[in-house]
PDB file of C-alpha atoms in Angstrom:
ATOM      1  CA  UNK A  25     250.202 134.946 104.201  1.00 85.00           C
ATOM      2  CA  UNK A  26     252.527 134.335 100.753  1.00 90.00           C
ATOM      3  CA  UNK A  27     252.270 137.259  98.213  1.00 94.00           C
ATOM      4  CA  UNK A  28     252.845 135.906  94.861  1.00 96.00           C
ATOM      5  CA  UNK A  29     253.485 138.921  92.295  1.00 97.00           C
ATOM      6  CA  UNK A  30     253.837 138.178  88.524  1.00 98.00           C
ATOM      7  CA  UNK A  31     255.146 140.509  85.628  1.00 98.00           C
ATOM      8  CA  UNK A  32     254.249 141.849  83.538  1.00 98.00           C
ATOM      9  CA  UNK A  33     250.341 140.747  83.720  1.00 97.00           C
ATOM     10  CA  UNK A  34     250.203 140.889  79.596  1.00 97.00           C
ATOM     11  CA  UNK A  35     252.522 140.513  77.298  1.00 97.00           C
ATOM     12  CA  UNK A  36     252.121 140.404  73.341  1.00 97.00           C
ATOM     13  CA  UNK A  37     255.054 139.332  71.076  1.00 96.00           C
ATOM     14  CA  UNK A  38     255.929 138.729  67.642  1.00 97.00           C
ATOM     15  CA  UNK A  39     257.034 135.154  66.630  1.00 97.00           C
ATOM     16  CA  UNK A  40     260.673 134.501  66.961  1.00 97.00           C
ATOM     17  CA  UNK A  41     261.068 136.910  70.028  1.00 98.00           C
ATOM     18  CA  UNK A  42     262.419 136.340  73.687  1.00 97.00           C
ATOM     19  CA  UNK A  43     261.047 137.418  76.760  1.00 97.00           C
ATOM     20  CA  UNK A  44     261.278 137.103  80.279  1.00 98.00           C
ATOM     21  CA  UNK A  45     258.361 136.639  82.609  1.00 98.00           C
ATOM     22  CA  UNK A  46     258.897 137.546  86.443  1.00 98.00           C
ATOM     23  CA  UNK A  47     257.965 135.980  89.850  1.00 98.00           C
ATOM     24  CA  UNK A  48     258.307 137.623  93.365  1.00 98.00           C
ATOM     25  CA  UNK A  49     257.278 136.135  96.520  1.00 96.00           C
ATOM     26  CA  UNK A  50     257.110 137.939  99.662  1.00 95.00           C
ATOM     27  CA  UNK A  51     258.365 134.784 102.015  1.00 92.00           C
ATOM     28  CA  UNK A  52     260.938 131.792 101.997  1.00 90.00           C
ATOM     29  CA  UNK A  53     259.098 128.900  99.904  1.00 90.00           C
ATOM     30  CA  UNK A  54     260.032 125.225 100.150  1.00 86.00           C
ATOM     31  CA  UNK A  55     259.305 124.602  96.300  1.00 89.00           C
ATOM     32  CA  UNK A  56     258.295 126.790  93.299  1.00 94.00           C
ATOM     33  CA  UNK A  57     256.861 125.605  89.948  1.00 94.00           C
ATOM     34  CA  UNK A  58     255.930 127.356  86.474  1.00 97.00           C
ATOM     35  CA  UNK A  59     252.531 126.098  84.535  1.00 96.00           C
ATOM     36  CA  UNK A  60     251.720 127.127  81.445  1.00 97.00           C
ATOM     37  CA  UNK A  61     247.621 127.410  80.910  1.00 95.00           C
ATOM     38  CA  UNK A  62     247.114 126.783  77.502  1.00 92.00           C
ATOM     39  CA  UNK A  63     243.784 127.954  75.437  1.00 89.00           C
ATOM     40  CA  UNK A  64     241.884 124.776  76.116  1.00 89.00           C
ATOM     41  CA  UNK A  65     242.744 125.387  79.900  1.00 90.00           C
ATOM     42  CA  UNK A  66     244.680 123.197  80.360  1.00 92.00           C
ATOM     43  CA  UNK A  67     248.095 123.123  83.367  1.00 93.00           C
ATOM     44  CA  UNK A  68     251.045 122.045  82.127  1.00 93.00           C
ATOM     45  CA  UNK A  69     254.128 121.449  84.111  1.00 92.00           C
ATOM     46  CA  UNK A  70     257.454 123.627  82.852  1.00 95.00           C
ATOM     47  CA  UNK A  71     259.286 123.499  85.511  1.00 95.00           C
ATOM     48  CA  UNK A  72     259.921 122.492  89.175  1.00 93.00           C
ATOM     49  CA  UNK A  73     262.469 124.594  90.305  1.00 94.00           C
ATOM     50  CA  UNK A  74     262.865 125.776  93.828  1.00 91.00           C
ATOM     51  CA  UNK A  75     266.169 127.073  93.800  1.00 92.00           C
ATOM     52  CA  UNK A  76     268.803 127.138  90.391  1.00 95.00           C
ATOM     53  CA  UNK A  77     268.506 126.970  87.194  1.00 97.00           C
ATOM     54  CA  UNK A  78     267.287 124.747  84.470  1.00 96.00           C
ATOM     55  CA  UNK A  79     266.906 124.417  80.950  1.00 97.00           C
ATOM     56  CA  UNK A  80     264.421 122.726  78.703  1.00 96.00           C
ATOM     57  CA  UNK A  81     264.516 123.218  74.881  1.00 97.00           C
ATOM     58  CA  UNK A  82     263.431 126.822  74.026  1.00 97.00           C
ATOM     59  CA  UNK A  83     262.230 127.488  78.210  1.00 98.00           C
ATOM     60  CA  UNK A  84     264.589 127.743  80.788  1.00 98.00           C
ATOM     61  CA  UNK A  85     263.837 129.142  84.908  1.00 98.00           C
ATOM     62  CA  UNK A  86     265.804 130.651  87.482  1.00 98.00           C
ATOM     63  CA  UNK A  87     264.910 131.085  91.074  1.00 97.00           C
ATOM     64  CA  UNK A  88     266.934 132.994  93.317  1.00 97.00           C
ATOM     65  CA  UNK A  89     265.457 131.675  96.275  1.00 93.00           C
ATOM     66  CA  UNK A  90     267.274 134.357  98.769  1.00 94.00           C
ATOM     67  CA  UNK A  91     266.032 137.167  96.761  1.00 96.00           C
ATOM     68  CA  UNK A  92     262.445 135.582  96.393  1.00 97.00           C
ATOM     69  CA  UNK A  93     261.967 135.616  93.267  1.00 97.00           C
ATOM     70  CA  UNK A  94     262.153 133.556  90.007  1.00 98.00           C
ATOM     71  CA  UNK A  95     262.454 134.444  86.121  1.00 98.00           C
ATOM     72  CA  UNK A  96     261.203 132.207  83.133  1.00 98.00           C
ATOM     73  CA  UNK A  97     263.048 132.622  79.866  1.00 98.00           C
ATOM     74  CA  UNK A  98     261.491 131.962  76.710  1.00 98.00           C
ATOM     75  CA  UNK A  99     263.091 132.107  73.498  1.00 97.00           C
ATOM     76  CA  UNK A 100     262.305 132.299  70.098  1.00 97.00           C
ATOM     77  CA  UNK A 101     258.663 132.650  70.863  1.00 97.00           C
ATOM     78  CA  UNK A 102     256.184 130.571  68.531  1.00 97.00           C
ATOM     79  CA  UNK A 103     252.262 130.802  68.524  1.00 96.00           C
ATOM     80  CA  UNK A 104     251.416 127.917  70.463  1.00 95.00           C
ATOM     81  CA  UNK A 105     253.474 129.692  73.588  1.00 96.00           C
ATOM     82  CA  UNK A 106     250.271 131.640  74.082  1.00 96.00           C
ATOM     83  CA  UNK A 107     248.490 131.537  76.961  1.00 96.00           C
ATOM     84  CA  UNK A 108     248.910 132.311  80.880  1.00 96.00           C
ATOM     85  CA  UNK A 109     252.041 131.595  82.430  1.00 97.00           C
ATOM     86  CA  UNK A 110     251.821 130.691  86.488  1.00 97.00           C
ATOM     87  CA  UNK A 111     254.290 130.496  89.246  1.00 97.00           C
ATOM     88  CA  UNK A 112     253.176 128.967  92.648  1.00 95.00           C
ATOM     89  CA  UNK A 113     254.755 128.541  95.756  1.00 94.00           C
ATOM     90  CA  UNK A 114     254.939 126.561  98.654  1.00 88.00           C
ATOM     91  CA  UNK A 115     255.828 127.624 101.753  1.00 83.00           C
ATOM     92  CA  UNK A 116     256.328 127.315 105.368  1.00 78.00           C
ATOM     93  CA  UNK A 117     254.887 123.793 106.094  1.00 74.00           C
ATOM     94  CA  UNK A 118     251.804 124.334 104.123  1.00 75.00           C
ATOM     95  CA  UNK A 119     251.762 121.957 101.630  1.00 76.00           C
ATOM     96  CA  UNK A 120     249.097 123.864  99.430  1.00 78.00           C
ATOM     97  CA  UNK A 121     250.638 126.001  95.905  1.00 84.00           C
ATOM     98  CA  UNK A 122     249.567 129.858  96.420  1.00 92.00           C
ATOM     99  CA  UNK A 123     249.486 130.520  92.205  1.00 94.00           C
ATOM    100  CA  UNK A 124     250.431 133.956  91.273  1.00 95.00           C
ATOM    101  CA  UNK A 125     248.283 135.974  88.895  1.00 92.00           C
ATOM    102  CA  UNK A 126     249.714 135.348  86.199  1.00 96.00           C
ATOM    103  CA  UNK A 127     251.229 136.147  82.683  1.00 97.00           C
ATOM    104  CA  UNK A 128     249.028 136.225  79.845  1.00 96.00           C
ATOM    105  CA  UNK A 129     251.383 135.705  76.332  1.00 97.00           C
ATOM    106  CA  UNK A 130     249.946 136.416  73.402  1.00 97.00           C
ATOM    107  CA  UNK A 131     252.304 135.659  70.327  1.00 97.00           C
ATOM    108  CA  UNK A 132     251.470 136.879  67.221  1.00 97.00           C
ATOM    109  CA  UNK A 133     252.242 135.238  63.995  1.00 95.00           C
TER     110      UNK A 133
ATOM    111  CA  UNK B  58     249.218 113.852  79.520  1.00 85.00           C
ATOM    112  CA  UNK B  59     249.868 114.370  83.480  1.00 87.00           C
ATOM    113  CA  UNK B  60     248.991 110.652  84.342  1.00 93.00           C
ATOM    114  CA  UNK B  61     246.113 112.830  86.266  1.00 97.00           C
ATOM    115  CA  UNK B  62     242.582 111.468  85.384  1.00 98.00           C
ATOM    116  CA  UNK B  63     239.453 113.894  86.165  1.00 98.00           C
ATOM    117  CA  UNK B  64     235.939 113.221  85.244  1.00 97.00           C
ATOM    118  CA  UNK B  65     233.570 114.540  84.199  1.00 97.00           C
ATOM    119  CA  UNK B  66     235.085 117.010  81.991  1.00 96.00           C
ATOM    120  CA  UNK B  67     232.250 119.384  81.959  1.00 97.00           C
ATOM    121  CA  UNK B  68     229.168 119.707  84.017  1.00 97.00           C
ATOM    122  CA  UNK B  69     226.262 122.039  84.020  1.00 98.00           C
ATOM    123  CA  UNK B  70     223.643 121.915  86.682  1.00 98.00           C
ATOM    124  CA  UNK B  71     221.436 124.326  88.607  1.00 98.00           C
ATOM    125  CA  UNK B  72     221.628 126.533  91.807  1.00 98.00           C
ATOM    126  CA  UNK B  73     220.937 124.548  94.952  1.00 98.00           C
ATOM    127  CA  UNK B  74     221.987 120.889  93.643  1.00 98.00           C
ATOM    128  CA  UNK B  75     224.932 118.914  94.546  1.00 98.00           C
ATOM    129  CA  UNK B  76     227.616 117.560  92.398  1.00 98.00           C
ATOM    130  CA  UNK B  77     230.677 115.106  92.970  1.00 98.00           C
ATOM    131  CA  UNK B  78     233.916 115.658  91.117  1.00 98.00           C
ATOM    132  CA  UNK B  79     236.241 112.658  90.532  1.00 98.00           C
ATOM    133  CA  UNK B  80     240.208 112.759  90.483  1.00 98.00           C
ATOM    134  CA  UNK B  81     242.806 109.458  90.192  1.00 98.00           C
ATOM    135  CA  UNK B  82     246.255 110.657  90.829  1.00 97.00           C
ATOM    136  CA  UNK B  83     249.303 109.189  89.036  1.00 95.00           C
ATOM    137  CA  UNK B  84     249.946 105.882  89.859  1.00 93.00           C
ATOM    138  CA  UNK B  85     251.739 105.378  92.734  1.00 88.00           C
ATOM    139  CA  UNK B  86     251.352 109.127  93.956  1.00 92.00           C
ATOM    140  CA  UNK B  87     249.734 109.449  97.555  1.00 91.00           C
ATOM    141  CA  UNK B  88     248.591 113.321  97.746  1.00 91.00           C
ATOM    142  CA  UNK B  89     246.177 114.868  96.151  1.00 94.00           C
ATOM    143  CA  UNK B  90     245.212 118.318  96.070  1.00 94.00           C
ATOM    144  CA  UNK B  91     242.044 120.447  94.883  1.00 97.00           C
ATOM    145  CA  UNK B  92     242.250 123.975  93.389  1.00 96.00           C
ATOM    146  CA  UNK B  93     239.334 125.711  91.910  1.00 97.00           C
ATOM    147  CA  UNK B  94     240.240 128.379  89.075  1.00 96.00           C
ATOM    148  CA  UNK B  95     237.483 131.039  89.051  1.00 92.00           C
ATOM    149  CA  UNK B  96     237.437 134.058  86.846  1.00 82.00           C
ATOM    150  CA  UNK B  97     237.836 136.727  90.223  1.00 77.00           C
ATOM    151  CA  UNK B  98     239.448 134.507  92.258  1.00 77.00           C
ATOM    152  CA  UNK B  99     242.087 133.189  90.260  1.00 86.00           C
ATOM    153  CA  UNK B 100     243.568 129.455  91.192  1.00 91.00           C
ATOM    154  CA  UNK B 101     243.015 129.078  95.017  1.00 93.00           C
ATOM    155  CA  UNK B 102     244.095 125.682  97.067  1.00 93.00           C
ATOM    156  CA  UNK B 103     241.063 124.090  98.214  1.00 95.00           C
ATOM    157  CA  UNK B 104     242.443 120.685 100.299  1.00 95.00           C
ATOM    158  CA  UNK B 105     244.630 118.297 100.636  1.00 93.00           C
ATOM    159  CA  UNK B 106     245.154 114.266 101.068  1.00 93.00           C
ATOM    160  CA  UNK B 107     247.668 112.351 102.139  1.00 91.00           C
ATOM    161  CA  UNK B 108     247.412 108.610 101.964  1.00 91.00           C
ATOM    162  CA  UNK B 109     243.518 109.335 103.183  1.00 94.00           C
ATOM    163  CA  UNK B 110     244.309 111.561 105.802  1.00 94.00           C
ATOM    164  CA  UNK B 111     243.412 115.361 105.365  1.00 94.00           C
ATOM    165  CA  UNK B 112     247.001 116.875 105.501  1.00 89.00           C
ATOM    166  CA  UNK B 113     246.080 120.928 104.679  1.00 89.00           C
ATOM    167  CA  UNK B 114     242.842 123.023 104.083  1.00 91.00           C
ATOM    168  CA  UNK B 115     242.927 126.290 102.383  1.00 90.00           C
ATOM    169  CA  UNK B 116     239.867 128.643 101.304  1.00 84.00           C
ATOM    170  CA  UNK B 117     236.863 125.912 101.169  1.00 93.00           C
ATOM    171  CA  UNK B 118     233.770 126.611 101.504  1.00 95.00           C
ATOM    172  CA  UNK B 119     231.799 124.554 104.573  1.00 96.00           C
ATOM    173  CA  UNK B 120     229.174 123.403 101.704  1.00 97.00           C
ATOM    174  CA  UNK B 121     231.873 121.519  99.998  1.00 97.00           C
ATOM    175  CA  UNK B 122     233.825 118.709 100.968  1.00 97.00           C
ATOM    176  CA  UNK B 123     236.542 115.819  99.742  1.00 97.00           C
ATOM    177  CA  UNK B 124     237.731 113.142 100.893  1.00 97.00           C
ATOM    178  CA  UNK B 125     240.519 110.261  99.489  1.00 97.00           C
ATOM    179  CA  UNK B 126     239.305 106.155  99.333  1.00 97.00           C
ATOM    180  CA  UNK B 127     241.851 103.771  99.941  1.00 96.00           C
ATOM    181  CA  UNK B 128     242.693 103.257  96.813  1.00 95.00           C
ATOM    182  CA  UNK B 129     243.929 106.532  96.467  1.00 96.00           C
ATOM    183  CA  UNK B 130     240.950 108.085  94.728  1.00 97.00           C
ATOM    184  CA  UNK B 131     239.801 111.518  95.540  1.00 98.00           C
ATOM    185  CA  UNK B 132     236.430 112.806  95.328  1.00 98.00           C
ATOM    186  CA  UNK B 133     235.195 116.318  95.806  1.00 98.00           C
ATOM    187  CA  UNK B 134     231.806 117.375  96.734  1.00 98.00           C
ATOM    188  CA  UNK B 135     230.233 120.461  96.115  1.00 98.00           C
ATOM    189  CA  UNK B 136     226.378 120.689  97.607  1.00 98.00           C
ATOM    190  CA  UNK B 137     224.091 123.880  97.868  1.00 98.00           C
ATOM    191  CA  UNK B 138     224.975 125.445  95.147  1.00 98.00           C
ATOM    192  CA  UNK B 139     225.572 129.175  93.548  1.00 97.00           C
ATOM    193  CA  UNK B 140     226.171 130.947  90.250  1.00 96.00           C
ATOM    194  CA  UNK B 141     229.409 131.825  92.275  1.00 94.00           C
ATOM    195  CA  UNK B 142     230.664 128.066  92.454  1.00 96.00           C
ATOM    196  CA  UNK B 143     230.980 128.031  88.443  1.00 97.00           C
ATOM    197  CA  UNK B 144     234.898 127.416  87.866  1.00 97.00           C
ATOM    198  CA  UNK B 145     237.347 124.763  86.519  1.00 97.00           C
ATOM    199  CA  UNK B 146     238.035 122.401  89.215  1.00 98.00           C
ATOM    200  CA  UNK B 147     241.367 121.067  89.370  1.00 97.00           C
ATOM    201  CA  UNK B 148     243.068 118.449  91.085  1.00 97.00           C
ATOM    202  CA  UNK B 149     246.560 117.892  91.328  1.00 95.00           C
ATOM    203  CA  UNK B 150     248.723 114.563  92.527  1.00 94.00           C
ATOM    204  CA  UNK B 151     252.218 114.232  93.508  1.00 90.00           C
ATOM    205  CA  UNK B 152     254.930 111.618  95.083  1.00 83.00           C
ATOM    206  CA  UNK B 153     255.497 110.067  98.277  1.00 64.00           C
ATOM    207  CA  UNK B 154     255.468 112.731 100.596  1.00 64.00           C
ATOM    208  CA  UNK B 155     257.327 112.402 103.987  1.00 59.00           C
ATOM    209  CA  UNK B 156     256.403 115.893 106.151  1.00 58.00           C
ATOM    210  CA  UNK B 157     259.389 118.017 105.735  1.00 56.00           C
ATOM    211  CA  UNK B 158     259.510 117.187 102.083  1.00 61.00           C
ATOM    212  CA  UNK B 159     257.825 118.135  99.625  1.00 64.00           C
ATOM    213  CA  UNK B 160     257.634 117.177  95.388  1.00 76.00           C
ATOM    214  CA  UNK B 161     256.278 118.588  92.337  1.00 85.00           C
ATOM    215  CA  UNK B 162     252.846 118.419  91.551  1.00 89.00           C
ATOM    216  CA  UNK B 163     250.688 117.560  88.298  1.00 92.00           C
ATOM    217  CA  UNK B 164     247.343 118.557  87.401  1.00 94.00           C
ATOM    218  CA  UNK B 165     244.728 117.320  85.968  1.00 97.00           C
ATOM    219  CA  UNK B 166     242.461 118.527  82.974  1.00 96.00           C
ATOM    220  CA  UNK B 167     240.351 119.879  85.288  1.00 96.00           C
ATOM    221  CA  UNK B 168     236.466 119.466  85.147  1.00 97.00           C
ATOM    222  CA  UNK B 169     234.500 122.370  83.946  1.00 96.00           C
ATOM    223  CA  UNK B 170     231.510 123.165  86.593  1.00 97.00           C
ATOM    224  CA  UNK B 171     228.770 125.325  85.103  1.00 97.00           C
ATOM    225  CA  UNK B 172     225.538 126.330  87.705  1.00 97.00           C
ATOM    226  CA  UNK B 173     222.605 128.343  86.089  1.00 96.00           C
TER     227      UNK B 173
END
């Protein structure tokens, strides 16, 4: 099956810094999204992005779908951007997300 | 808010009972899709509906199974069970879904399952 890699697995950053958080899967995918898992748990959509590039306030994604892999850009970092940061894929048919492992973002105020 | 409704939100019962987990999807949306986040295991695909129909399977156990109503409703069961089943349950909806195409997905708050 899909191998869904994430980078780097921790990250810990000062308010007001950037970063970018990696995704590299092994196999063509049909669709790609990023989640952000926030303290309470919670998945929240940030972006559904298969292929391109798109912006959305302080976030934006690229995936470079014929080099497998996809980058999330966040900018000027605040405290509430803390928690674990997921890609998943979809591929070949499948119709079920393999989730990477993850990015866990710990900004500090 | 996803427009994804899961109850309960928590639930803590014992090894060897059986429990039923609850998901609406968005309105209008016709798959649904259950995950199950545990702490070794990460999130892992469980199953899939389709307008009632089971469209995929992934990593489910035989001692738990789903199914959608028709009106769109998804339940999951989970019977016989272990320490090893405690996890956050999600499930996830998404659009109209012709094979060949497929659409973003939103999940639910998940519901917390806790076996002593």
């Amino acid at each position: 099956g899909i191998q869904v890699e994430q980078s780097p697995p921790d990250l810990i950053l000062q308010e007001g810094a950037n970063s970018t958080l990696r995704c590299n899967f092994s196999d063509s995918v049909n669709n790609l999204q990023w989640f952000h898992q926030n303290p309470w748990g919670q998945l929240i959509n940030l972006f559904y992005i298969p292929s391109g590039t798109k912006q959305n306030g302080r976030l934006s994604a690229t995936t470079v779908a014929t080099e497998r892999y996809s980058l999330l850009y966040i900018s000027s970092s605040q405290t509430t951007d803390s928690g674990v940061y997921f890609c998943a894929v979809e591929y070949g048919g499948t119709y079920k997300y393999i989730f990477g492992t993850g990015t866990r973002l710990k900004v500090l105020a | 808010d996803s427009g994804v409704t899961q109850t309960p939100k928590h639930l803590i019962t014992a090894t060897g009972q059986r429990v039923t987990l609850r998901c609406s999807p968005r309105s209008g949306d016709l798959s649904v899709y259950w995950y199950q986040q545990s702490l070794d295991q990460g999130l892992q695909f469980l199953i899939q509906y389709y307008n009632g129909e089971e469209r995929a399977k992934g990593n489910i156990l035989e001692r738990f199974s789903a199914q959608q109503f028709p009106d769109l409703h998804s339940e999951l069961n989970l019977s016989s069970l272990e320490l090893g089943d405690s996890a956050l349950y999600f499930c996830a909806s998404s659009p109209r879904q012709a094979l060949g195409h497929y659409n973003e997905q939103f999940f639910g708050p998940g519901t917390r399952l806790t076996v002593l």
